[in-house]
Short mmCIF file of C-alpha atoms (C1' of nucleotides) in Angstrom, two decimals:
data_model
loop_
_atom_site.label_atom_id
_atom_site.label_comp_id
_atom_site.label_asym_id
_atom_site.label_seq_id
_atom_site.Cartn_x
_atom_site.Cartn_y
_atom_site.Cartn_z
CA UNK A 5 -60.98 1.83 -36.01
CA UNK A 6 -60.96 5.58 -35.54
CA UNK A 7 -62.98 6.45 -32.48
CA UNK A 8 -64.01 10.01 -31.97
CA UNK A 9 -62.86 12.22 -29.12
CA UNK A 10 -59.33 10.92 -29.14
CA UNK A 11 -57.62 14.29 -29.00
CA UNK A 12 -57.35 14.73 -25.22
CA UNK A 13 -56.38 11.09 -24.77
CA UNK A 14 -53.68 11.24 -27.42
CA UNK A 15 -52.36 14.52 -26.12
CA UNK A 16 -52.19 13.23 -22.57
CA UNK A 17 -50.40 10.10 -23.72
CA UNK A 18 -47.89 12.16 -25.67
CA UNK A 19 -47.23 14.47 -22.76
CA UNK A 20 -46.62 11.56 -20.46
CA UNK A 21 -44.41 9.82 -23.00
CA UNK A 22 -42.44 13.00 -23.51
CA UNK A 23 -41.55 13.25 -19.85
CA UNK A 24 -40.59 9.60 -19.68
CA UNK A 25 -38.45 9.81 -22.80
CA UNK A 26 -36.67 12.98 -21.77
CA UNK A 27 -35.97 11.38 -18.42
CA UNK A 28 -34.82 8.14 -20.01
CA UNK A 29 -32.58 9.69 -22.64
CA UNK A 30 -31.43 12.45 -20.31
CA UNK A 31 -31.70 15.23 -22.85
CA UNK A 32 -34.02 17.04 -25.21
CA UNK A 33 -32.54 15.04 -28.06
CA UNK A 34 -35.51 12.77 -28.22
CA UNK A 35 -37.17 12.30 -31.57
CA UNK A 36 -40.83 12.83 -32.12
CA UNK A 37 -40.88 9.25 -33.33
CA UNK A 38 -39.54 7.96 -30.01
CA UNK A 39 -42.14 9.92 -28.11
CA UNK A 40 -44.95 8.85 -30.42
CA UNK A 41 -43.88 5.23 -30.31
CA UNK A 42 -43.90 5.19 -26.53
CA UNK A 43 -47.31 6.82 -26.62
CA UNK A 44 -48.50 4.13 -29.01
CA UNK A 45 -49.04 6.09 -32.21
CA UNK A 46 -47.28 7.31 -35.32
CA UNK A 47 -45.12 10.41 -35.35
CA UNK A 48 -47.43 11.94 -37.92
CA UNK A 49 -50.21 11.87 -35.39
CA UNK A 50 -48.09 13.61 -32.82
CA UNK A 51 -47.44 16.36 -35.33
CA UNK A 52 -51.11 16.43 -36.17
CA UNK A 53 -52.10 17.19 -32.59
CA UNK A 54 -49.26 19.42 -31.53
CA UNK A 55 -47.95 20.95 -34.71
CA UNK A 56 -44.32 20.94 -33.66
CA UNK A 57 -41.86 19.33 -31.36
CA UNK A 58 -41.49 22.48 -29.32
CA UNK A 59 -45.23 22.52 -28.65
CA UNK A 60 -44.97 18.98 -27.36
CA UNK A 61 -42.20 20.02 -25.00
CA UNK A 62 -44.14 23.03 -23.81
CA UNK A 63 -47.20 20.91 -23.16
CA UNK A 64 -45.08 18.53 -21.11
CA UNK A 65 -43.71 21.44 -19.16
CA UNK A 66 -47.15 22.83 -18.48
CA UNK A 67 -48.22 19.43 -17.30
CA UNK A 68 -45.36 19.11 -14.82
CA UNK A 69 -45.96 22.64 -13.65
CA UNK A 70 -49.63 22.02 -13.08
CA UNK A 71 -48.98 18.80 -11.16
CA UNK A 72 -46.49 20.70 -9.07
CA UNK A 73 -48.89 23.56 -8.46
CA UNK A 74 -51.68 21.23 -7.44
CA UNK A 75 -49.45 19.42 -5.00
CA UNK A 76 -48.33 22.64 -3.34
CA UNK A 77 -51.85 24.03 -3.18
CA UNK A 78 -53.12 20.81 -1.68
CA UNK A 79 -50.43 20.87 0.98
CA UNK A 80 -51.13 24.49 1.83
CA UNK A 81 -54.83 24.15 2.60
CA UNK A 82 -54.17 21.85 5.53
CA UNK A 83 -51.47 24.07 7.03
CA UNK A 84 -52.53 26.75 9.45
CA UNK A 85 -49.53 28.52 10.92
CA UNK A 86 -46.82 30.18 8.81
CA UNK A 87 -44.31 27.60 10.02
CA UNK A 88 -46.65 24.80 8.99
CA UNK A 89 -47.06 26.37 5.61
CA UNK A 90 -43.31 26.62 5.04
CA UNK A 91 -42.93 23.02 6.00
CA UNK A 92 -45.79 22.06 3.71
CA UNK A 93 -44.27 23.87 0.73
CA UNK A 94 -40.94 22.15 1.16
CA UNK A 95 -42.47 18.73 1.63
CA UNK A 96 -44.65 19.21 -1.44
CA UNK A 97 -41.59 20.08 -3.51
CA UNK A 98 -40.06 16.75 -2.63
CA UNK A 99 -43.22 14.68 -2.55
CA UNK A 100 -43.16 11.31 -4.32
CA UNK A 101 -45.33 12.80 -7.05
CA UNK A 102 -42.81 15.48 -7.97
CA UNK A 103 -39.48 14.11 -6.86
CA UNK A 104 -39.21 11.26 -9.33
CA UNK A 105 -36.37 10.35 -11.67
CA UNK A 106 -38.16 11.19 -14.91
CA UNK A 107 -39.60 14.39 -13.52
CA UNK A 108 -36.25 15.50 -12.16
CA UNK A 109 -34.63 14.76 -15.50
CA UNK A 110 -37.38 16.63 -17.28
CA UNK A 111 -36.99 19.65 -15.00
CA UNK A 112 -33.28 19.88 -15.68
CA UNK A 113 -33.92 19.83 -19.40
CA UNK A 114 -36.64 22.43 -19.12
CA UNK A 115 -34.10 24.78 -17.62
CA UNK A 116 -32.07 24.27 -20.75
CA UNK A 117 -35.09 24.69 -22.96
CA UNK A 118 -35.78 27.98 -21.21
CA UNK A 119 -32.43 29.23 -22.51
CA UNK A 120 -33.71 29.10 -26.07
CA UNK A 121 -37.49 29.14 -25.93
CA UNK A 122 -39.13 32.32 -24.65
CA UNK A 123 -42.27 30.38 -23.85
CA UNK A 124 -40.39 27.85 -21.76
CA UNK A 125 -38.64 30.69 -20.01
CA UNK A 126 -41.96 32.27 -19.23
CA UNK A 127 -43.26 29.04 -17.76
CA UNK A 128 -40.21 28.58 -15.58
CA UNK A 129 -40.54 32.13 -14.36
CA UNK A 130 -44.11 31.45 -13.41
CA UNK A 131 -42.95 28.51 -11.33
CA UNK A 132 -40.32 30.67 -9.68
CA UNK A 133 -42.79 33.41 -9.03
CA UNK A 134 -45.25 31.07 -7.39
CA UNK A 135 -42.64 29.45 -5.21
CA UNK A 136 -41.33 32.84 -4.23
CA UNK A 137 -44.68 34.31 -3.35
CA UNK A 138 -45.72 31.23 -1.40
CA UNK A 139 -42.53 31.35 0.60
CA UNK A 140 -42.75 35.08 1.10
CA UNK A 141 -46.26 35.11 2.43
CA UNK A 142 -45.35 32.46 4.97
CA UNK A 143 -42.01 34.00 5.86
CA UNK A 144 -43.09 37.59 6.32
CA UNK A 145 -45.12 37.05 9.49
CA UNK A 146 -42.08 35.36 11.01
CA UNK A 147 -39.06 37.10 9.60
CA UNK A 148 -40.34 40.50 8.51
CA UNK A 149 -37.84 42.34 6.37
CA UNK A 150 -35.50 39.36 6.19
CA UNK A 151 -38.20 37.40 4.40
CA UNK A 152 -36.95 38.39 0.96
CA UNK A 153 -33.46 37.06 1.55
CA UNK A 154 -34.72 33.92 3.17
CA UNK A 155 -37.07 33.17 0.30
CA UNK A 156 -34.26 33.65 -2.18
CA UNK A 157 -32.02 31.30 -0.26
CA UNK A 158 -34.67 28.69 0.28
CA UNK A 159 -35.61 28.74 -3.37
CA UNK A 160 -31.98 28.26 -4.32
CA UNK A 161 -31.61 25.30 -1.97
CA UNK A 162 -34.67 23.62 -3.40
CA UNK A 163 -33.56 24.10 -7.00
CA UNK A 164 -30.04 23.04 -6.07
CA UNK A 165 -31.22 19.84 -4.45
CA UNK A 166 -33.16 19.02 -7.60
CA UNK A 167 -30.18 19.72 -9.79
CA UNK A 168 -27.93 17.55 -7.68
CA UNK A 169 -30.39 14.72 -7.63
CA UNK A 170 -30.07 14.57 -11.41
CA UNK A 171 -26.51 13.37 -10.97
CA UNK A 172 -27.33 10.60 -8.54
CA UNK A 173 -28.51 7.15 -9.44
CA UNK A 174 -31.17 4.95 -7.93
CA UNK A 175 -34.53 5.95 -6.59
CA UNK A 176 -34.63 9.56 -5.34
CA UNK A 177 -35.03 9.93 -1.60
CA UNK A 178 -37.53 12.73 -1.12
CA UNK A 179 -37.35 12.49 2.63
CA UNK A 180 -33.60 13.11 2.70
CA UNK A 181 -33.88 15.85 0.10
CA UNK A 182 -36.57 17.66 2.06
CA UNK A 183 -34.39 17.39 5.13
CA UNK A 184 -31.72 19.54 3.50
CA UNK A 185 -34.21 22.32 2.86
CA UNK A 186 -35.88 21.97 6.26
CA UNK A 187 -32.49 22.10 7.87
CA UNK A 188 -31.82 25.39 6.16
CA UNK A 189 -35.18 26.74 7.22
CA UNK A 190 -34.74 25.81 10.86
CA UNK A 191 -31.32 27.38 11.03
CA UNK A 192 -32.60 30.61 9.53
CA UNK A 193 -35.65 30.82 11.75
CA UNK A 194 -33.73 30.09 14.94
CA UNK A 195 -33.38 33.75 15.78
CA UNK A 196 -37.04 34.60 15.34
CA UNK A 197 -39.77 34.22 17.98
CA UNK A 198 -41.85 31.11 17.41
CA UNK B 29 1.40 29.03 -44.17
CA UNK B 30 1.32 26.07 -41.85
CA UNK B 31 3.40 26.86 -38.80
CA UNK B 32 4.48 24.08 -36.53
CA UNK B 33 3.37 23.63 -32.92
CA UNK B 34 -0.17 24.70 -33.57
CA UNK B 35 -1.87 21.91 -31.70
CA UNK B 36 -2.06 23.48 -28.23
CA UNK B 37 -3.04 26.84 -29.70
CA UNK B 38 -5.77 25.36 -31.86
CA UNK B 39 -7.07 23.24 -29.04
CA UNK B 40 -7.20 26.17 -26.66
CA UNK B 41 -9.01 28.28 -29.22
CA UNK B 42 -11.55 25.53 -29.79
CA UNK B 43 -12.15 25.07 -26.09
CA UNK B 44 -12.73 28.73 -25.61
CA UNK B 45 -14.98 28.95 -28.63
CA UNK B 46 -16.96 25.96 -27.41
CA UNK B 47 -17.77 27.64 -24.12
CA UNK B 48 -18.74 30.86 -25.84
CA UNK B 49 -20.94 29.09 -28.36
CA UNK B 50 -22.70 26.92 -25.81
CA UNK B 51 -23.34 30.01 -23.75
CA UNK B 52 -24.51 31.97 -26.74
CA UNK B 53 -26.82 29.32 -28.15
CA UNK B 54 -27.92 28.17 -24.72
CA UNK B 55 -27.69 24.47 -25.47
CA UNK B 56 -25.40 21.69 -26.60
CA UNK B 57 -26.95 21.94 -30.04
CA UNK B 58 -23.99 23.78 -31.41
CA UNK B 59 -22.38 22.44 -34.53
CA UNK B 60 -18.72 21.68 -34.82
CA UNK B 61 -18.70 24.14 -37.70
CA UNK B 62 -19.99 26.95 -35.51
CA UNK B 63 -17.35 26.25 -32.92
CA UNK B 64 -14.59 25.94 -35.50
CA UNK B 65 -15.65 29.09 -37.25
CA UNK B 66 -15.56 31.08 -34.04
CA UNK B 67 -12.14 29.62 -33.34
CA UNK B 68 -11.00 30.67 -36.79
CA UNK B 69 -10.53 27.36 -38.53
CA UNK B 70 -12.34 24.71 -40.55
CA UNK B 71 -14.49 22.08 -38.92
CA UNK B 72 -12.25 19.42 -40.37
CA UNK B 73 -9.39 20.76 -38.30
CA UNK B 74 -11.48 20.60 -35.15
CA UNK B 75 -12.15 16.96 -35.87
CA UNK B 76 -8.50 16.44 -36.64
CA UNK B 77 -7.44 17.62 -33.21
CA UNK B 78 -10.26 16.29 -31.07
CA UNK B 79 -11.58 13.32 -32.97
CA UNK B 80 -15.19 13.88 -32.04
CA UNK B 81 -17.64 16.46 -30.88
CA UNK B 82 -17.96 14.83 -27.50
CA UNK B 83 -14.22 15.12 -26.96
CA UNK B 84 -14.47 18.83 -27.67
CA UNK B 85 -17.21 19.17 -25.06
CA UNK B 86 -15.23 17.19 -22.52
CA UNK B 87 -12.16 19.32 -23.11
CA UNK B 88 -14.25 22.43 -22.54
CA UNK B 89 -15.58 20.95 -19.35
CA UNK B 90 -12.13 20.09 -18.11
CA UNK B 91 -11.04 23.60 -18.87
CA UNK B 92 -13.83 25.17 -16.86
CA UNK B 93 -13.20 22.74 -14.05
CA UNK B 94 -9.53 23.54 -13.95
CA UNK B 95 -10.16 27.28 -13.95
CA UNK B 96 -12.60 26.76 -11.14
CA UNK B 97 -10.18 24.59 -9.20
CA UNK B 98 -7.38 27.09 -9.57
CA UNK B 99 -9.56 29.92 -8.37
CA UNK B 100 -10.62 28.02 -5.27
CA UNK B 101 -7.11 26.88 -4.48
CA UNK B 102 -5.83 30.41 -4.89
CA UNK B 103 -8.44 31.73 -2.53
CA UNK B 104 -7.72 29.07 0.06
CA UNK B 105 -4.03 29.73 0.48
CA UNK B 106 -4.63 33.21 1.82
CA UNK B 107 -7.28 32.11 4.29
CA UNK B 108 -6.17 31.03 7.73
CA UNK B 109 -9.15 30.28 9.96
CA UNK B 110 -11.88 27.80 9.07
CA UNK B 111 -14.36 30.65 8.83
CA UNK B 112 -12.06 32.49 6.46
CA UNK B 113 -11.72 29.42 4.35
CA UNK B 114 -15.47 28.95 4.08
CA UNK B 115 -15.84 32.53 3.05
CA UNK B 116 -13.04 32.16 0.54
CA UNK B 117 -14.60 29.08 -1.04
CA UNK B 118 -17.93 30.81 -1.49
CA UNK B 119 -16.40 33.96 -2.89
CA UNK B 120 -14.30 31.96 -5.33
CA UNK B 121 -17.39 30.18 -6.57
CA UNK B 122 -18.91 33.51 -7.49
CA UNK B 123 -15.77 35.29 -8.58
CA UNK B 124 -15.87 37.27 -11.81
CA UNK B 125 -13.77 34.56 -13.44
CA UNK B 126 -16.30 31.82 -12.82
CA UNK B 127 -19.60 33.60 -12.49
CA UNK B 128 -19.93 34.77 -16.07
CA UNK B 129 -22.80 34.37 -18.49
CA UNK B 130 -21.10 31.97 -20.87
CA UNK B 131 -19.61 29.94 -18.08
CA UNK B 132 -22.93 29.70 -16.26
CA UNK B 133 -24.62 28.62 -19.46
CA UNK B 134 -21.90 26.08 -20.09
CA UNK B 135 -22.23 24.68 -16.57
CA UNK B 136 -25.93 24.16 -16.96
CA UNK B 137 -25.38 22.29 -20.18
CA UNK B 138 -22.64 20.19 -18.68
CA UNK B 139 -25.14 18.94 -16.12
CA UNK B 140 -27.23 17.80 -19.03
CA UNK B 141 -24.25 16.27 -20.78
CA UNK B 142 -23.51 14.35 -17.60
CA UNK B 143 -26.87 12.65 -17.98
CA UNK B 144 -25.70 10.92 -21.14
CA UNK B 145 -21.90 10.93 -21.09
CA UNK B 146 -20.25 8.83 -18.38
CA UNK B 147 -17.09 10.89 -18.75
CA UNK B 148 -18.93 14.14 -18.22
CA UNK B 149 -20.64 12.62 -15.22
CA UNK B 150 -17.31 11.62 -13.81
CA UNK B 151 -15.98 15.15 -14.25
CA UNK B 152 -18.98 16.70 -12.54
CA UNK B 153 -18.62 14.29 -9.68
CA UNK B 154 -15.02 15.31 -9.29
CA UNK B 155 -16.14 18.90 -8.99
CA UNK B 156 -18.75 17.94 -6.40
CA UNK B 157 -16.23 15.88 -4.48
CA UNK B 158 -13.76 18.73 -4.35
CA UNK B 159 -16.32 21.26 -3.24
CA UNK B 160 -17.61 18.88 -0.64
CA UNK B 161 -14.23 18.02 0.80
CA UNK B 162 -13.17 21.66 0.85
CA UNK B 163 -16.31 22.61 2.70
CA UNK B 164 -16.07 19.67 5.06
CA UNK B 165 -12.53 20.31 6.14
CA UNK B 166 -13.40 23.88 6.96
CA UNK B 167 -16.71 23.03 8.59
CA UNK B 168 -15.63 20.17 10.81
CA UNK B 169 -13.55 22.26 13.22
CA UNK B 170 -16.55 24.52 13.71
CA UNK B 171 -19.58 22.31 13.46
CA UNK B 172 -18.31 18.82 14.23
CA UNK B 173 -20.83 16.17 13.39
CA UNK B 174 -23.19 18.65 11.75
CA UNK B 175 -20.56 19.41 9.15
CA UNK B 176 -21.85 16.79 6.73
CA UNK B 177 -25.33 18.25 6.65
CA UNK B 178 -24.06 21.78 6.39
CA UNK B 179 -21.76 20.94 3.50
CA UNK B 180 -24.61 19.27 1.68
CA UNK B 181 -26.83 22.29 2.17
CA UNK B 182 -24.19 24.79 1.24
CA UNK B 183 -23.32 22.86 -1.89
CA UNK B 184 -26.97 22.80 -2.88
CA UNK B 185 -27.30 26.56 -2.37
CA UNK B 186 -24.28 27.24 -4.52
CA UNK B 187 -25.47 25.00 -7.35
CA UNK B 188 -28.97 26.40 -7.00
CA UNK B 189 -27.79 29.97 -7.31
CA UNK B 190 -25.90 29.06 -10.46
CA UNK B 191 -28.93 27.34 -11.90
CA UNK B 192 -31.15 30.31 -11.17
CA UNK B 193 -28.70 32.74 -12.65
CA UNK B 194 -29.10 30.92 -15.95
CA UNK B 195 -32.66 32.20 -16.10
CA UNK B 196 -31.80 35.82 -15.47
CA UNK B 197 -30.68 38.31 -18.02
CA UNK B 198 -28.01 40.95 -17.92
CA UNK B 199 -24.62 40.76 -16.33
CA UNK B 200 -24.46 38.31 -13.42
CA UNK B 201 -23.99 39.90 -10.02
CA UNK B 202 -21.47 37.74 -8.23
CA UNK B 203 -21.57 39.86 -5.13
CA UNK B 204 -25.30 39.38 -4.66
CA UNK B 205 -25.06 35.70 -5.49
CA UNK B 206 -22.31 35.14 -2.95
CA UNK B 207 -24.44 36.96 -0.42
CA UNK B 208 -27.12 34.30 -0.64
CA UNK B 209 -24.63 31.58 0.18
CA UNK B 210 -22.89 33.61 2.88
CA UNK B 211 -26.24 34.34 4.41
CA UNK B 212 -26.93 30.63 4.64
CA UNK B 213 -23.54 30.01 6.16
CA UNK B 214 -23.94 32.67 8.82
CA UNK B 215 -27.34 31.40 9.84
CA UNK B 216 -26.07 27.87 10.17
CA UNK B 217 -22.99 28.81 12.14
CA UNK B 218 -24.86 31.09 14.54
CA UNK B 219 -25.19 28.36 17.13
CA UNK B 220 -21.52 27.40 17.14
CA UNK B 221 -18.75 29.08 19.16
CA UNK B 222 -16.70 31.39 17.05
"C1'" DA C 5 -77.33 8.26 -48.78
"C1'" DA C 6 -74.35 11.70 -49.46
"C1'" DG C 7 -71.28 14.79 -47.37
"C1'" DT C 8 -68.41 16.39 -43.65
"C1'" DT C 9 -65.52 16.04 -39.88
"C1'" DT C 10 -62.11 13.45 -37.09
"C1'" DA C 11 -58.54 9.86 -36.71
"C1'" DT C 12 -54.66 7.68 -38.52
"C1'" DT C 13 -50.51 6.25 -41.00
"C1'" DG C 14 -46.75 5.14 -44.56
"C1'" DA C 15 -44.10 7.30 -47.59
"C1'" DC C 16 -41.67 11.18 -48.82
"C1'" DT C 17 -39.12 15.73 -48.85
"C1'" DC C 18 -35.71 18.59 -47.43
"C1'" DG C 19 -32.36 20.13 -44.55
"C1'" DT C 20 -28.68 19.50 -41.33
"C1'" DC C 21 -24.56 17.77 -39.45
"C1'" DA C 22 -20.80 14.57 -37.68
"C1'" DA C 23 -17.26 12.42 -39.57
"C1'" DT C 24 -14.07 11.11 -43.47
"C1'" DC C 25 -11.00 11.74 -47.28
"C1'" DA C 26 -8.11 13.26 -50.80
"C1'" DA C 27 -5.15 16.68 -51.74
"C1'" DC C 28 -1.93 20.33 -50.97
"C1'" DA C 29 1.71 23.03 -48.30
"C1'" DA C 30 5.33 23.81 -45.24
"C1'" DA C 31 8.60 22.46 -41.95
"C1'" DA C 32 11.76 18.94 -39.97
"C1'" DA C 33 14.42 14.81 -40.36
"C1'" DA C 34 17.17 11.60 -43.04
"C1'" DT D 27 17.21 16.41 -51.44
"C1'" DT D 28 14.18 13.02 -50.69
"C1'" DT D 29 11.13 11.58 -47.06
"C1'" DT D 30 8.35 12.05 -43.24
"C1'" DT D 31 5.72 14.56 -40.14
"C1'" DT D 32 2.53 18.29 -39.13
"C1'" DG D 33 -1.03 21.56 -40.52
"C1'" DT D 34 -4.93 22.60 -43.24
"C1'" DT D 35 -9.24 22.67 -45.97
"C1'" DG D 36 -13.05 21.86 -49.60
"C1'" DA D 37 -15.81 18.46 -50.91
"C1'" DT D 38 -18.28 14.45 -49.93
"C1'" DT D 39 -20.66 10.73 -47.54
"C1'" DG D 40 -24.06 8.80 -44.85
"C1'" DA D 41 -27.31 9.03 -41.42
"C1'" DC D 42 -30.89 10.91 -39.15
"C1'" DG D 43 -34.97 13.54 -38.14
"C1'" DA D 44 -38.73 17.35 -38.36
"C1'" DG D 45 -42.46 18.27 -40.78
"C1'" DT D 46 -45.77 17.44 -44.92
"C1'" DC D 47 -49.07 14.99 -47.67
"C1'" DA D 48 -52.01 11.91 -49.88
"C1'" DA D 49 -54.82 8.27 -48.91
"C1'" DT D 50 -57.88 5.43 -46.10
"C1'" DA D 51 -61.49 4.72 -42.83
"C1'" DA D 52 -64.68 5.24 -39.23
"C1'" DA D 53 -67.94 8.14 -37.12
"C1'" DC D 54 -71.21 11.93 -37.06
"C1'" DT D 55 -74.54 15.32 -39.71
"C1'" DT D 56 -78.21 16.45 -42.75
#
DNA sequence: AAGTTTATTGACTCGTCAATCAACAAAAAA
DNA sequence: TTTTTTGTTGATTGACGAGTCAATAAACTT
């Protein structure tokens, strides 16, 4: 049976299964066996490709981060004015691709993972840095020296909305979630010339 | 040696130790033995008083919630105007009593616990409900029908700031954290008559 | 055709940990 | 003073799970 060139396929399946399982169980207490089973292989194979459970988690995190990054980048290229770009960033954060139950659950658990794993912490900081610099570069032309504070606040709102969504049930409403952040943005920018 | 009337003392010590250990380890993967050891007793005694690990966690959560509630209530009684009350709520959220490393770490992990434990979820929802109703009753006289949206946003900022603090190192700066939320509040209330 | 690399798994090891239990001690009640 | 209640722990059980390994097989290389 063994076909050659399985590695990327297996890895991708494991990464996907990891996110689903973490979201389903609601914690990092998922066994490698559970993940492997959902990905349609034995746990030994999962270990074979990733070496350890932590590596599997980190790969899942990288995957989510890269999806997120792509979404934001894609939204930014079609936005011309600073205000458009801010709007685009917020909408991308709550796009159907990112703002999904399993992904939200995974995010929450990655914050926890970052408390113990330096690598996970590094990855989360990269996400924060990107978000921050995207916001800043769009905010500065509008708000000048207030941009720093606004970016901090906006980032906190976005993360907070994610966190809170983890406590809700049913399908996440990205539109409503984005509204909270957009609302904040509009209020803050009211005083600045358009 | 056995003195009588130990139960409340032992329980309190365990609750305290639980929060410290969760904060120290950075996850719920703390053993009952670790907790019991820090509290100065055997793990068997911890089980004797709480029955299960989950009960220990829930007791710790209730403790944090009650400290939090007391702090907010205390701050509210000395605030007269709606604006004062809003300010008081925010400051209480980031008071030195609540905004501490271990407590922040514990909060984060309680969000995770709420994903799997219905009781923990219930407790977190009580916290959210309280915060929300406190904010609403202070916001309505000022903002009227916008109060709902503002409370939602303000709640998200507060939770978001907590979440983000979990990724930082060093002593938490409650003053700076509160500033982010106050900043949001001021921007939102700009349009309303003072 | 023989040898090497890649894919794959079942069975196993080894450690950890929640929870239980038997046993002992001191205080309080009878 | 016997009995019961409360406090306490060391030792043990039982389960579970990460990671390893030997074995098997298909596919590529030479």
